[in-house]
mmCIF file of C-alpha atoms in Angstrom:
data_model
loop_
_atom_site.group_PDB
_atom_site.id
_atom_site.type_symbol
_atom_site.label_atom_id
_atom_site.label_comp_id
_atom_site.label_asym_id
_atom_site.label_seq_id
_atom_site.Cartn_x
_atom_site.Cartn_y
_atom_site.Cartn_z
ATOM 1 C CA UNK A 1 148.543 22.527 52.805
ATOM 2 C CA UNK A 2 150.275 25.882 52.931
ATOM 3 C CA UNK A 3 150.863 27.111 57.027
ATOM 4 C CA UNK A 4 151.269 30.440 55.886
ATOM 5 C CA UNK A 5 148.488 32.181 55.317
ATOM 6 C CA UNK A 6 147.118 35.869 56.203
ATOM 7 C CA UNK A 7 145.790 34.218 59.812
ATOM 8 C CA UNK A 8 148.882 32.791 60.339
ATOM 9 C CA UNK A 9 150.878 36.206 59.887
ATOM 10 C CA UNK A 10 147.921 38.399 61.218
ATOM 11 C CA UNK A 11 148.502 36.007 65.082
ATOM 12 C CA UNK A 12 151.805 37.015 64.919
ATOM 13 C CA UNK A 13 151.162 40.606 64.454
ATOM 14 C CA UNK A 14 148.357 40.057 67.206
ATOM 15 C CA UNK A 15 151.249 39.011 69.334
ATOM 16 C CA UNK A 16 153.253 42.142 69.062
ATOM 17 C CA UNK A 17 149.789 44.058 69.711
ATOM 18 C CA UNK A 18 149.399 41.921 72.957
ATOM 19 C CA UNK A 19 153.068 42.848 73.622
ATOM 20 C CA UNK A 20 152.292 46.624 73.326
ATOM 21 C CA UNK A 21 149.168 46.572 76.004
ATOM 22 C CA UNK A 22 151.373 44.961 78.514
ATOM 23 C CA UNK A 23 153.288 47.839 77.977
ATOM 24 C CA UNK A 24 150.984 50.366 78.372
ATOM 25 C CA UNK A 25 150.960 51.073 74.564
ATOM 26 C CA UNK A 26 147.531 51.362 72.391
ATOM 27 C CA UNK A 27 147.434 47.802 71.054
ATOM 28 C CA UNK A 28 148.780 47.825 67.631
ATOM 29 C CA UNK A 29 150.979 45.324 65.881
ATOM 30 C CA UNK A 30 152.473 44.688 62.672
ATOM 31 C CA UNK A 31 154.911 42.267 60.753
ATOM 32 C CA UNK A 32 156.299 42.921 57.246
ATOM 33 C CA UNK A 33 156.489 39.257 55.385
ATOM 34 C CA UNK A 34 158.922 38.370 52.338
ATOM 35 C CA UNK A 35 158.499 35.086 50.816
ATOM 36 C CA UNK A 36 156.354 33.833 53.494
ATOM 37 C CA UNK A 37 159.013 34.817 55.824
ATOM 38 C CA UNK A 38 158.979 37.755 58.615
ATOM 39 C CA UNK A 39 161.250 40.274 58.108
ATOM 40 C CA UNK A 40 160.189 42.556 60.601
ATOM 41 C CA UNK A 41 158.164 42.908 63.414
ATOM 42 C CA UNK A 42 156.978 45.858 65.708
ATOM 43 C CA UNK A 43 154.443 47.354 68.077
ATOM 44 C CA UNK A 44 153.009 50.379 69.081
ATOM 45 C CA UNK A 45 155.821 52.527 71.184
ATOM 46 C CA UNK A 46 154.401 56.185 71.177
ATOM 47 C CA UNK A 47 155.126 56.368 75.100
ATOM 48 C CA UNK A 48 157.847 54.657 75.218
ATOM 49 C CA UNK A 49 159.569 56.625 72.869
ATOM 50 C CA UNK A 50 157.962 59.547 73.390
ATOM 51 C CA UNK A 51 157.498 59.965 69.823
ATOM 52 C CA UNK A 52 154.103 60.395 68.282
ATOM 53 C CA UNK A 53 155.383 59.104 64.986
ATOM 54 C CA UNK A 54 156.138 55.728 66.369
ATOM 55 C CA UNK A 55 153.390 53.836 65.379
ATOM 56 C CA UNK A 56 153.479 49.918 64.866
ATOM 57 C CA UNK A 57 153.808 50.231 61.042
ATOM 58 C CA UNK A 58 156.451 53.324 61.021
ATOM 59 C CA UNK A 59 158.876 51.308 63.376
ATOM 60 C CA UNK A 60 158.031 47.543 60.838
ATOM 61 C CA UNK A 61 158.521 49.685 57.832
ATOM 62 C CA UNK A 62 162.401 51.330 58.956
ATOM 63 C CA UNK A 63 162.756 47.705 60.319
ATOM 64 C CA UNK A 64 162.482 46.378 57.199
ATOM 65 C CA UNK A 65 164.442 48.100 55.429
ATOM 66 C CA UNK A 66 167.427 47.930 56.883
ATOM 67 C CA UNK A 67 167.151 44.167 56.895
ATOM 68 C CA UNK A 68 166.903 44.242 53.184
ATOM 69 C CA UNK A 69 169.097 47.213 52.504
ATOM 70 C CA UNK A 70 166.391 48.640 50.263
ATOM 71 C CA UNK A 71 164.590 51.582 50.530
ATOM 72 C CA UNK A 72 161.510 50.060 48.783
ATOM 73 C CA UNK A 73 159.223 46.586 49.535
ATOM 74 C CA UNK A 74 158.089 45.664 46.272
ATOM 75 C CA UNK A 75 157.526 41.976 46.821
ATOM 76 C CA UNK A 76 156.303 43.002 50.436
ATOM 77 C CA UNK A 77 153.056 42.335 52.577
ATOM 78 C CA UNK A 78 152.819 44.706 55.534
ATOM 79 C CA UNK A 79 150.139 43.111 58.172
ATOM 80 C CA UNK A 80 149.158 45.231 60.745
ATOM 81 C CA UNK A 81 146.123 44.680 63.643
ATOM 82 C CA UNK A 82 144.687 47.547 62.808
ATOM 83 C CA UNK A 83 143.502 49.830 60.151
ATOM 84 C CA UNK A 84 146.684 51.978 59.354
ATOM 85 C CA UNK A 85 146.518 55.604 60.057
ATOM 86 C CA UNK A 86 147.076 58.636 57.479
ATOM 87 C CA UNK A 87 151.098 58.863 57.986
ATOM 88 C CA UNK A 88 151.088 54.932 58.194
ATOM 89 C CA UNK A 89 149.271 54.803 54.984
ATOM 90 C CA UNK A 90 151.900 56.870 53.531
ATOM 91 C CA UNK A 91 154.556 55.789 54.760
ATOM 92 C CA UNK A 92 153.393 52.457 52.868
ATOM 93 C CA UNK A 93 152.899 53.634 49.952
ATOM 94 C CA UNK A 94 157.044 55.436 49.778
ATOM 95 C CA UNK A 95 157.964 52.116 50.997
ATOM 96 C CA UNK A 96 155.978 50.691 47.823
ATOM 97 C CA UNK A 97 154.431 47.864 49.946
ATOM 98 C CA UNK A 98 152.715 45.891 47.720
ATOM 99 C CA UNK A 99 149.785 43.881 50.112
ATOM 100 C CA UNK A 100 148.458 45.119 53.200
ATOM 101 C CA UNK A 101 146.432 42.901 55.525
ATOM 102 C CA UNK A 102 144.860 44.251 58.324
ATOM 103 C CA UNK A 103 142.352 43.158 60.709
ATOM 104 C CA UNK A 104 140.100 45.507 62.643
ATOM 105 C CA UNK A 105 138.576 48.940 60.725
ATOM 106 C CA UNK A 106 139.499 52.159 62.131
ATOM 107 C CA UNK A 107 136.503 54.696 61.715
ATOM 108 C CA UNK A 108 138.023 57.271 62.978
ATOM 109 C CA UNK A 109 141.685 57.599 62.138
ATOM 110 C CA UNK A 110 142.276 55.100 58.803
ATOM 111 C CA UNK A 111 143.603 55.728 56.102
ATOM 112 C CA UNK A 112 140.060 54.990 54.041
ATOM 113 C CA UNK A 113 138.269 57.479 55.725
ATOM 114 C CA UNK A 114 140.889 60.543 55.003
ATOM 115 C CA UNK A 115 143.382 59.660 52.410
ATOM 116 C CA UNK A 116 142.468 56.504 50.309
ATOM 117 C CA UNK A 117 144.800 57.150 47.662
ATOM 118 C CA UNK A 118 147.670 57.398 50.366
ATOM 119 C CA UNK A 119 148.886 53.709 49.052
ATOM 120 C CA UNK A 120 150.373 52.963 46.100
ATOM 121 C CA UNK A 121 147.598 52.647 43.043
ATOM 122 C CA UNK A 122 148.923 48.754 42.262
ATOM 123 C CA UNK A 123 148.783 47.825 46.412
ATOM 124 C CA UNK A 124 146.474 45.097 47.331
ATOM 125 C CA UNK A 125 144.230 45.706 50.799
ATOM 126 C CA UNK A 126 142.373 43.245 52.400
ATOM 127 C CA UNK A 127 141.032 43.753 55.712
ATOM 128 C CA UNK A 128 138.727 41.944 58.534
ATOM 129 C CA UNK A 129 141.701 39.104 58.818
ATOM 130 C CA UNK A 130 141.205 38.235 62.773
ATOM 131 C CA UNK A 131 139.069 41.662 62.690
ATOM 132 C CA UNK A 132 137.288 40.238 66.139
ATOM 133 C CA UNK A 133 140.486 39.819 67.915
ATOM 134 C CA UNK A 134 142.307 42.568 66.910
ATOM 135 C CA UNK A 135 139.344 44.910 67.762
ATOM 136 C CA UNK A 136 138.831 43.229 71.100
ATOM 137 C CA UNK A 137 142.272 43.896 71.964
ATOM 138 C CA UNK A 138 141.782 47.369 71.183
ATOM 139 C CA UNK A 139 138.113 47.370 73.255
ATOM 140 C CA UNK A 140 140.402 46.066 76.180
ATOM 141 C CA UNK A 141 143.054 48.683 76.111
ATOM 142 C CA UNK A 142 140.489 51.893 76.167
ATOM 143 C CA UNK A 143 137.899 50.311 78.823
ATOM 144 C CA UNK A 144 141.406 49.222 81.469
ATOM 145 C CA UNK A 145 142.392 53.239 80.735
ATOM 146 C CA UNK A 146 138.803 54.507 81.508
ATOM 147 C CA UNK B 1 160.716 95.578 64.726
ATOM 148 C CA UNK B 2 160.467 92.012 65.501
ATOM 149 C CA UNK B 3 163.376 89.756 63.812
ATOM 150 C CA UNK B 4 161.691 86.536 64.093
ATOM 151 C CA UNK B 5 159.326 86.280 61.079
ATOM 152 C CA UNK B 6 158.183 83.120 59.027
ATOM 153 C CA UNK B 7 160.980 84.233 56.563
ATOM 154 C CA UNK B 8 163.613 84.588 59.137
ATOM 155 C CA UNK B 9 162.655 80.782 60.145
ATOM 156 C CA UNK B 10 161.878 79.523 56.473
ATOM 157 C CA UNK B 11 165.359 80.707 55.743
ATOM 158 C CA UNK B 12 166.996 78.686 58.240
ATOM 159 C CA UNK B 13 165.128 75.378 56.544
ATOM 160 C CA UNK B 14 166.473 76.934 53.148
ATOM 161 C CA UNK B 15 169.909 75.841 54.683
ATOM 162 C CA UNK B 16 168.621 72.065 55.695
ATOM 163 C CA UNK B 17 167.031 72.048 52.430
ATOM 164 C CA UNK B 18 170.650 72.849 50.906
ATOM 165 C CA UNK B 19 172.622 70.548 53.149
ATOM 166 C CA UNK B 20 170.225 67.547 51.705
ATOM 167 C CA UNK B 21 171.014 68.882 48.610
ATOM 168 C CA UNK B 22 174.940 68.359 49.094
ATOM 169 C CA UNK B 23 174.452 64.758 50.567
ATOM 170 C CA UNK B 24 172.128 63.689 47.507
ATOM 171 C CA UNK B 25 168.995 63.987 48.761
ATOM 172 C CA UNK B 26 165.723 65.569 48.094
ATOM 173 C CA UNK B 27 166.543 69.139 49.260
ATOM 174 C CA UNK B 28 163.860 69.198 51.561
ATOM 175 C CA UNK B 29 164.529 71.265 54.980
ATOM 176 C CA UNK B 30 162.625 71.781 57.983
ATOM 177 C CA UNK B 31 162.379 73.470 61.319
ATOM 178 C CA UNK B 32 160.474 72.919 65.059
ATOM 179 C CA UNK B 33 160.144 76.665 66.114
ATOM 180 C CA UNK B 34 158.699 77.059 69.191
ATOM 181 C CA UNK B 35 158.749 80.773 71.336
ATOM 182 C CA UNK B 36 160.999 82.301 68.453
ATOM 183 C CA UNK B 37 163.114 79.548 69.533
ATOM 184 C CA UNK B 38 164.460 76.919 66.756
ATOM 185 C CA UNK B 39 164.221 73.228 68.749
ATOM 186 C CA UNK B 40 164.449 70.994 66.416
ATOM 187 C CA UNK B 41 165.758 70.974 62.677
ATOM 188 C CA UNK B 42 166.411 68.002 60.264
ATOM 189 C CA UNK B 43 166.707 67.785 55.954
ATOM 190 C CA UNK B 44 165.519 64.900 54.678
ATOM 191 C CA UNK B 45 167.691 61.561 54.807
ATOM 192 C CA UNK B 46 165.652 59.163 53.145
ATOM 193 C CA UNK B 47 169.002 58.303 51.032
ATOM 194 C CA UNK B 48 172.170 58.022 53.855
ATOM 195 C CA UNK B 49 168.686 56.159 56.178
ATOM 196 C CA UNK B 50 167.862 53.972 53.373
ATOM 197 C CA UNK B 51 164.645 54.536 55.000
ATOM 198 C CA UNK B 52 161.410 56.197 52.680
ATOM 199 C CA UNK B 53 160.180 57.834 56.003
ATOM 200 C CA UNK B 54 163.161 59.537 57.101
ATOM 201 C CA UNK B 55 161.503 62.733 55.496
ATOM 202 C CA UNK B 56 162.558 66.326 56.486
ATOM 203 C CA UNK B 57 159.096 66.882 59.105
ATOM 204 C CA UNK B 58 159.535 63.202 60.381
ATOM 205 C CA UNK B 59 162.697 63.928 61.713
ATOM 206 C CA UNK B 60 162.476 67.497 63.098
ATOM 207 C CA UNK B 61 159.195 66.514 64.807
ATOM 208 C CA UNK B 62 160.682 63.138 66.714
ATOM 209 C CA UNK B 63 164.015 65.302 67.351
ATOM 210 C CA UNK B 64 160.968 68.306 69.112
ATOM 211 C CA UNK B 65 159.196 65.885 70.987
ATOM 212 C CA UNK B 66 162.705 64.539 72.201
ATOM 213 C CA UNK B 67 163.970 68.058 73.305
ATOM 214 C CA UNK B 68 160.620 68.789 74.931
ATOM 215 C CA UNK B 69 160.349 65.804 76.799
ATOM 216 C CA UNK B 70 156.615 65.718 75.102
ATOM 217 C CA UNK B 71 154.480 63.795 72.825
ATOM 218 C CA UNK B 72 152.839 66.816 71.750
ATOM 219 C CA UNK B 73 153.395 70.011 70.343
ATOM 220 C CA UNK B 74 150.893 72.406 70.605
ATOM 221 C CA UNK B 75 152.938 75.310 71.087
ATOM 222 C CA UNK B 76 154.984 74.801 67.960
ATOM 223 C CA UNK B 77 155.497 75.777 64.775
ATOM 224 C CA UNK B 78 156.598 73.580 61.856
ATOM 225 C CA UNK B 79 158.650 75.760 59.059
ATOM 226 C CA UNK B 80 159.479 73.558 55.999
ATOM 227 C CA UNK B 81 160.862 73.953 52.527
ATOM 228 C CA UNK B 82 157.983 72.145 50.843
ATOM 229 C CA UNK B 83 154.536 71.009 51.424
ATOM 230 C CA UNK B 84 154.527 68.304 53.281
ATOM 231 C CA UNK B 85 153.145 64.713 51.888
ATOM 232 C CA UNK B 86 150.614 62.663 53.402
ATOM 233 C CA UNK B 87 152.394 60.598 55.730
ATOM 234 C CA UNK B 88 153.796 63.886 57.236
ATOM 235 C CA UNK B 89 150.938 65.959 57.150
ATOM 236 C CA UNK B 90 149.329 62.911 59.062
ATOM 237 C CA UNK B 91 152.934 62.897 61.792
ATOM 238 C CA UNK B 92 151.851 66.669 62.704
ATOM 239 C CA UNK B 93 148.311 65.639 63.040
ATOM 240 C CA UNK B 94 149.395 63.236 65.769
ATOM 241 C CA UNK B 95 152.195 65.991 67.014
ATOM 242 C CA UNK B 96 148.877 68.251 67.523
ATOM 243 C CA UNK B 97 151.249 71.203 65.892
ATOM 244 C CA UNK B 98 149.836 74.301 66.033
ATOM 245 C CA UNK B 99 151.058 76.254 63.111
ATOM 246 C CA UNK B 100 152.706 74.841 59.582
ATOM 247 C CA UNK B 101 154.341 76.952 57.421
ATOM 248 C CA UNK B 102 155.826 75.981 54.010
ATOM 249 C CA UNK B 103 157.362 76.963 51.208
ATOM 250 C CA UNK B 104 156.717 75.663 47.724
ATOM 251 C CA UNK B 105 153.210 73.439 46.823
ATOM 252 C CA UNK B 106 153.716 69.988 45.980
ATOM 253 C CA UNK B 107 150.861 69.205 43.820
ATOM 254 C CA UNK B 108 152.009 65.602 43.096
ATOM 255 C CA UNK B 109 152.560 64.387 46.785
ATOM 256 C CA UNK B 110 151.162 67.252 48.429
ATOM 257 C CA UNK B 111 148.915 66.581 51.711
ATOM 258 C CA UNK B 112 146.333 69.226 50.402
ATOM 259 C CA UNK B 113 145.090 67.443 47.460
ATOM 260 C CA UNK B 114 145.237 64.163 49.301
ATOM 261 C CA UNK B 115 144.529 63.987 52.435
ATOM 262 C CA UNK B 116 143.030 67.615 53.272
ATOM 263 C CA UNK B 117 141.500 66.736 57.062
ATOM 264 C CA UNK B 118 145.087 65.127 57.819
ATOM 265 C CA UNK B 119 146.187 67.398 60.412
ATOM 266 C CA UNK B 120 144.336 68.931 63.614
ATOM 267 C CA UNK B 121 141.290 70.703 62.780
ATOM 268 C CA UNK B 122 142.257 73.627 64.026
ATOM 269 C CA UNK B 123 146.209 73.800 63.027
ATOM 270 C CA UNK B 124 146.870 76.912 60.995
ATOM 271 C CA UNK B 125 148.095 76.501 57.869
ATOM 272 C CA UNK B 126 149.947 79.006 56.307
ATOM 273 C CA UNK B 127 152.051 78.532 52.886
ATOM 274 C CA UNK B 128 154.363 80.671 49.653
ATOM 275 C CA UNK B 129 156.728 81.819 52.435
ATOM 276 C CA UNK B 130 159.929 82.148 50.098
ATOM 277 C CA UNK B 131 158.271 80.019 47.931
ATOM 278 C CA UNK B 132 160.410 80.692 44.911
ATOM 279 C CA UNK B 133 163.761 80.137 46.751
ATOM 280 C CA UNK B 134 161.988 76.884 48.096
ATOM 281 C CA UNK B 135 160.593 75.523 44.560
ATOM 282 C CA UNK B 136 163.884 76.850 43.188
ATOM 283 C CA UNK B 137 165.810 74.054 45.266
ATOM 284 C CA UNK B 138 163.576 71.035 44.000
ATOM 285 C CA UNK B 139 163.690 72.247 39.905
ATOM 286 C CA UNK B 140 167.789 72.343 40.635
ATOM 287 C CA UNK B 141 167.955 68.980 42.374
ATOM 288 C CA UNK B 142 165.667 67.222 39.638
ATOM 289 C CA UNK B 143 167.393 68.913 36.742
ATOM 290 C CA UNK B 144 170.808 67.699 37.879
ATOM 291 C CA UNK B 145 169.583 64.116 38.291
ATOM 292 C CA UNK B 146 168.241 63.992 34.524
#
C-alpha cells in the first residue's frame, strides 16, 4: 500500500490553506513534492507581504528552488488547493513543473479559463483532488469577510 | 516641453536591461513610474536568484508595492524592455497597473498571444517604444550565447 498519494499531499497543502485563513489570507495552499517527499510548502501571503505577487504557488515555487539549487522542477509535482491563477500558471511552466494537482476549479481567475497553454505542453493536470474541501475552505473565507 | 515621455522612462529600463546583460542574464529591464516619478526598477535575475520567476516586472512590481506601502497600483505605470510573458502579464493584472509600456514583442512567450484578457480590463496597453534598441539587446544576448 503506497501512503503517498495525491490525497495524502493535497491534506497537506489543505493545511497550509487552513494556515493562511487564520491569518487573514484568501485560503490557498500548496506543496511542491520530489520523490514522494515535500520539498516545499507555502500559503497565500498577499497581505502579509503586501505583495500581490505572493500567491501560494509563487512563494512554493522560489521555495523550491533554492532547496534544490535548480532553477527548473523536472521530476516535480506542484499541488496546490486551488486552481492556479494566470502568473501561477506561468510561473509553473518556467519552473518546468512536470504534474500539477489541484483541488477546487477557479472559474474566474484559472489558468484554463485565460491562458491554457501557460504550462509546459508535456505537464500533467489533474484536478478535483479534495475539490469539496478545498472549495469549502474558500466558501468560508469570502462569507466570514462579507 | 515636457521631459518625461515613455522614451525618457523606456530608456532608463534600457540601462536595467544592460546591467542584466553584464551579470548574464536575459537583458530584460523594467521600471514602476508613477507621477513622472521612477519608484521602483529591477532587470531580471532569474540567473544570480536561481529562481525562473525572478523576471524583470516581478521584481519592480513587489519592490512598487513595497515603496508605496500598497497592494495595488493603479496610479502606475509599468515601462519594460520587452513584452512581458504570461506569468507577468498575469502579476500586473493582480497589481491593477494602469498603464504598460514595452519595448520589443515577444511572439514566443509574449502575454498577447497567450493569455490576451491577463491583465485589468481596462489597463492601457501601449507598445514599440524604442523597440529597436529593446529587440536589439535580446538578438545581442542570444547571439553571444550560441
Amino acid at each position: 500500500m503506497n501512503p503517498f498519494t495525491d490525497e495524502y499531499f493535497m491534506k497537506q497543502a489543505l493545511v497550509e490553506a487552513r494556515q493562511a485563513a487564520l491569518e487573514g489570507e484568501v485560503p490557498v495552499g500548496a506543496v511542491v513534492v520530489c520523490n514522494n517527499k515535500i520539498i516545499a510548502r507555502a500559503h497565500n501571503q498577499t497581505e502579509r507581504l503586501n505583495d500581490p505577487t505572493a500567491h501560494a504557488e509563487m512563494l512554493a515555487l522560489t521555495a523550491a528552488t533554492g532547496v534544490l539549487g535548480a532553477k527548473y522542477l523536472p521530476e516535480c509535482t506542484l499541488y496546490v488547493t486551488v486552481e492556479p491563477c494566470i502568473m501561477c500558471a506561468g510561473a509553473i511552466g518556467w519552473a518546468q513543473v512536470s504534474t500539477i494537482v489541484y483541488g477546487a476549479s477557479d472559474e474566474k481567475r484559472g489558468f484554463s479559463l485565460f491562458a491554457p497553454k501557460a504550462m509546459h505542453p508535456k505537464a500533467v493536470v489533474k484536478k478535483g483532488i479534495l475539490e469539496m474541501e478545498c472549495a469549502a475552505e474558500m466558501i468560508s473565507f469570502f462569507k466570514k469577510k462579507r
